[in-house]
Amino acid sequence: MRKAIFLMIVLLFLVSSCGETPERGKEINYKQGFVDITIAAEGNKEEYQNQPLELPISVHNTLAYDIGEVTVSIKGFDNHYVELYSAQQQLALLEGRSVFNHEGMKERFLFEGLLKSLLPGAEKEQEDYRVHVYYKSKVEFSPSICVAAQQSGGYVGAAYETYQGACTFQKEISYSGQGAPLGVTNLEIIPRQGKQVELRMKIDNKGKGKVGKVTLASAAIGGKPLTCEFRGGTVENSFLFEPEEKSVTLICAGYLNSDAAYTTPLFVELWYDYEINQKETMVILE
């Protein structure tokens, strides 16, 4: 009898534990901070001449979003010493961190080739190379913000930086990223007359890589679509970063539900392509 009671207690504990795990996972917000993928060369740092080469490269997606159209390339080897049979590999999708995958997915790419002979009399040759990773992904900006229409006196957004109504209106708010290398760092809320509002979002690349094109996929306030454009952009809903460019401003306009201050959700989704590279070294021995 005691054994049966003990087994029932164990089973109840296991069932309750399984039921609680998803709830604990929901409390984790991965869409915060600035994050880069992790690249690691997992092969030997020293290899011998005239031998087959196996060069494993791992890519770990620790972003809060999936990455797609992933291309991993090896560049920089001297062809006199290293011959790669294929210097590029691709992957359709690599999952990011989520409630169902706390660590994000890691993929291992194996590059094979041949190590050739050193020069006569040489004891070793140091080969510096780079691992390039290109991918496409997205980032979501979804805060709840306090908004208010401009009154006849123009006090909201004009004379005051903050205004206390049903919520505390702040003209300018700073953010620390949304779980990707690219993210919104600053939001300026500018009330306009006629229940209109202008939103200016500074979007920064805080990662170690380079952003190519950023495209606005959707933007809404309180469920109502926003009309947006990138400052300095020449293509509708898109902006092309120059090689050394790190930030751009997205300007949006929309309509509010009330003249009075109230809290409402803001949602912006951006798609972007990204390239990051990492320097590695391998020594070829005699």
C-alpha positions as a printed Julia matrix, in Angstrom:
286×3 Matrix{Float64}:
  0.0    0.0     0.0
  2.78   2.41    0.93
  4.56   1.59   -2.33
  1.43   2.41   -4.33
  1.01   5.74   -2.53
  4.67   6.6    -3.13
  4.33   5.86   -6.87
  1.23   8.05   -7.1
  3.07  10.95   -5.43
  5.99  10.6    -7.86
  3.63  10.54  -10.86
  1.77  13.62   -9.63
  5.08  15.46   -9.16
  6.21  14.6   -12.7
  2.91  15.67  -14.24
  2.9   18.98  -12.36
  6.55  19.63  -13.31
  5.8   19.04  -17.0
  2.88  21.41  -16.79
  4.94  24.17  -15.18
  7.89  24.12  -17.59
  6.2   26.04  -20.46
  4.96  28.66  -17.99
  8.49  29.24  -16.7
  9.7   29.46  -20.3
  7.14  32.14  -21.12
  8.69  34.42  -18.52
 11.96  34.54  -20.44
 12.09  37.44  -22.89
 14.73  36.73  -25.51
 13.8   39.8   -27.55
 16.04  42.17  -25.64
 19.62  43.38  -25.9
 21.87  43.25  -28.95
 23.01  39.77  -30.0
 25.26  38.32  -32.72
 25.46  34.75  -33.93
 28.44  32.77  -32.65
 31.02  31.36  -35.09
 33.64  28.8   -34.08
 36.38  27.0   -36.02
 36.46  23.59  -34.32
 39.32  21.99  -36.24
 42.96  21.6   -35.25
 45.03  24.75  -35.03
 48.02  22.82  -36.37
 48.02  20.42  -39.35
 50.7   18.58  -41.32
 51.6   19.13  -44.97
 50.5   16.7   -47.69
 47.47  15.57  -45.69
 43.7   15.7   -46.23
 42.09  18.67  -44.5
 38.88  18.64  -42.51
 37.84  22.06  -41.28
 34.63  22.03  -39.18
 32.89  25.37  -38.64
 29.98  25.75  -36.23
 27.37  28.5   -36.41
 25.2   29.01  -33.32
 22.09  31.17  -33.67
 21.6   32.87  -30.3
 19.32  35.55  -31.75
 15.67  35.74  -30.72
 14.71  35.08  -34.35
 15.32  32.45  -36.99
 17.9   33.21  -39.68
 17.42  32.09  -43.26
 19.34  31.7   -46.53
 22.47  31.1   -44.46
 25.72  31.03  -46.44
 29.03  30.08  -44.8
 32.21  30.81  -46.76
 35.93  30.31  -46.14
 38.16  33.04  -47.58
 41.82  33.99  -47.41
 43.74  30.72  -47.75
 46.84  30.78  -49.96
 46.1   28.32  -52.79
 49.76  27.33  -52.88
 49.31  25.65  -49.49
 45.6   24.96  -49.04
 43.09  23.63  -51.53
 39.44  23.54  -50.49
 37.17  21.32  -52.55
 34.3   23.7   -51.81
 34.7   27.06  -50.08
 30.99  27.72  -49.56
 28.04  25.92  -47.98
 24.41  26.89  -47.51
 21.55  26.22  -45.1
 17.91  27.2   -45.6
 17.05  27.9   -41.96
 18.67  27.99  -38.53
 16.28  28.45  -35.62
 16.86  31.11  -32.97
 16.09  31.18  -29.26
 12.48  30.84  -28.15
 10.23  29.4   -25.46
 10.58  26.02  -27.15
 14.31  26.29  -27.86
 16.12  28.14  -25.09
 19.61  27.8   -26.56
 18.93  28.31  -30.26
 20.13  25.93  -32.96
 23.76  25.15  -33.77
 24.84  23.79  -37.15
 28.18  22.25  -38.05
 29.6   22.8   -41.55
 32.48  20.56  -42.64
 34.86  21.96  -45.25
 37.19  19.42  -46.82
 40.33  19.9   -48.84
 44.04  19.17  -49.15
 47.11  20.59  -47.45
 49.95  20.92  -49.95
 53.73  20.86  -49.53
 55.65  23.58  -47.78
 58.46  25.39  -49.52
 61.81  23.56  -49.42
 63.51  24.13  -46.07
 60.38  25.62  -44.44
 59.35  24.12  -41.09
 55.9   25.69  -40.96
 53.53  28.07  -42.68
 50.92  30.2   -40.89
 47.67  30.59  -42.8
 45.28  33.36  -41.78
 41.75  32.97  -43.09
 38.28  34.3   -42.43
 34.93  32.64  -41.91
 32.16  34.67  -43.54
 28.51  34.1   -42.62
 25.66  35.76  -44.5
 21.99  35.46  -43.57
 18.57  37.11  -43.7
 16.46  37.69  -40.62
 14.03  40.05  -38.92
 13.67  42.11  -35.76
 10.47  43.14  -33.98
  9.91  46.29  -31.94
  6.73  46.01  -29.86
  6.58  48.33  -26.83
  3.47  49.73  -25.15
  3.74  53.51  -25.25
  1.86  56.47  -23.83
  0.5   58.76  -26.56
 -1.5   61.97  -26.58
 -2.76  64.29  -29.29
 -1.5   67.86  -29.44
 -3.91  70.22  -27.72
 -4.84  73.67  -28.97
 -2.17  75.17  -26.74
  0.38  72.77  -28.17
  1.66  71.81  -24.71
  2.11  68.1   -25.36
  5.31  67.53  -27.31
  6.04  71.22  -27.52
  6.47  72.93  -24.15
  6.88  69.73  -22.12
  9.04  66.65  -22.41
  6.58  64.71  -20.24
  2.86  65.04  -19.54
  0.77  63.29  -16.89
 -2.65  62.05  -18.02
 -4.13  58.57  -17.83
 -0.5   57.57  -18.41
  2.78  59.46  -18.27
  3.62  60.83  -21.7
  7.33  60.82  -22.54
  8.5   62.56  -25.65
 11.68  60.47  -25.98
 12.38  56.9   -24.83
 15.61  54.87  -25.08
 15.75  51.11  -25.73
 18.54  48.55  -25.46
 17.79  46.23  -28.37
 15.35  43.5   -29.31
 17.44  40.32  -29.43
 19.29  40.85  -32.73
 22.34  42.79  -33.96
 19.96  45.39  -35.44
 17.4   47.14  -33.27
 15.58  50.29  -32.2
 17.57  52.33  -29.69
 15.49  55.5   -29.48
 11.84  56.46  -30.0
 10.66  60.05  -30.28
  6.9   60.64  -29.99
  5.66  63.89  -31.54
  1.96  64.64  -31.09
  0.22  66.46  -33.93
 -3.14  68.18  -34.14
 -6.2   66.27  -35.25
 -5.44  63.1   -33.26
 -2.29  62.5   -35.26
  1.11  61.38  -34.06
  4.58  61.21  -35.56
  7.03  58.53  -34.42
 10.75  58.74  -35.09
 12.69  55.54  -34.44
 16.48  55.38  -34.5
 17.58  51.96  -35.75
 21.17  50.95  -34.95
 23.45  48.11  -35.97
 25.22  47.23  -32.73
 26.62  43.93  -34.0
 30.11  43.15  -35.25
 28.91  42.57  -38.81
 27.45  44.68  -41.61
 23.8   45.28  -42.43
 22.89  45.35  -46.1
 19.28  46.28  -46.86
 16.61  46.94  -44.24
 12.98  46.58  -45.3
  9.9   47.63  -43.35
  7.55  44.63  -43.3
  4.79  46.15  -41.14
  4.11  49.02  -38.75
  1.02  49.73  -36.66
 -0.09  51.64  -33.59
 -3.07  50.32  -31.68
 -3.68  47.95  -34.57
 -3.93  50.82  -37.09
 -1.38  50.86  -39.95
  1.3   53.54  -39.92
  2.68  55.37  -42.94
  6.47  55.21  -42.77
  9.64  56.11  -44.62
 13.34  55.8   -43.94
 15.14  59.13  -43.68
 17.44  59.37  -46.68
 15.99  56.25  -48.27
 15.57  56.17  -52.03
 13.42  53.02  -52.27
  9.95  52.77  -50.75
  9.94  50.93  -47.39
 13.64  50.05  -47.72
 17.04  51.47  -46.82
 20.43  50.33  -48.08
 23.24  50.71  -45.57
 26.59  51.94  -46.83
 29.54  49.72  -45.8
 30.47  51.82  -42.76
 26.95  53.03  -41.94
 25.55  51.98  -38.58
 22.19  53.74  -38.11
 19.09  55.05  -39.85
 15.92  56.82  -38.73
 12.45  55.48  -39.53
  9.73  58.15  -39.5
  6.1   57.04  -39.18
  2.78  58.89  -38.99
 -0.59  57.66  -37.81
 -3.88  58.43  -36.11
 -4.79  58.1   -32.44
 -8.05  56.94  -30.88
 -8.34  59.81  -28.42
 -7.18  63.34  -27.66
 -6.37  62.36  -24.09
 -3.25  60.47  -23.07
 -3.57  56.69  -23.17
 -1.4   53.59  -23.47
 -1.35  51.71  -26.77
  0.78  48.99  -28.39
  3.27  49.89  -31.11
  4.47  47.17  -33.49
  7.22  47.45  -36.1
  8.73  44.53  -38.02
 11.94  44.95  -40.0
 13.62  42.49  -42.36
 17.34  42.78  -43.03
 20.3   40.95  -44.49
 23.54  40.68  -42.57
 27.14  39.57  -43.02
 29.66  38.86  -40.3
 33.17  37.45  -40.53
 35.66  36.09  -38.05
 39.44  35.8   -38.37
 41.02  32.38  -37.75
 44.55  30.97  -37.98
 45.93  27.58  -38.89
 49.58  26.51  -38.91
 50.83  23.93  -41.44
 53.76  21.89  -40.12
 56.47  20.06  -42.04
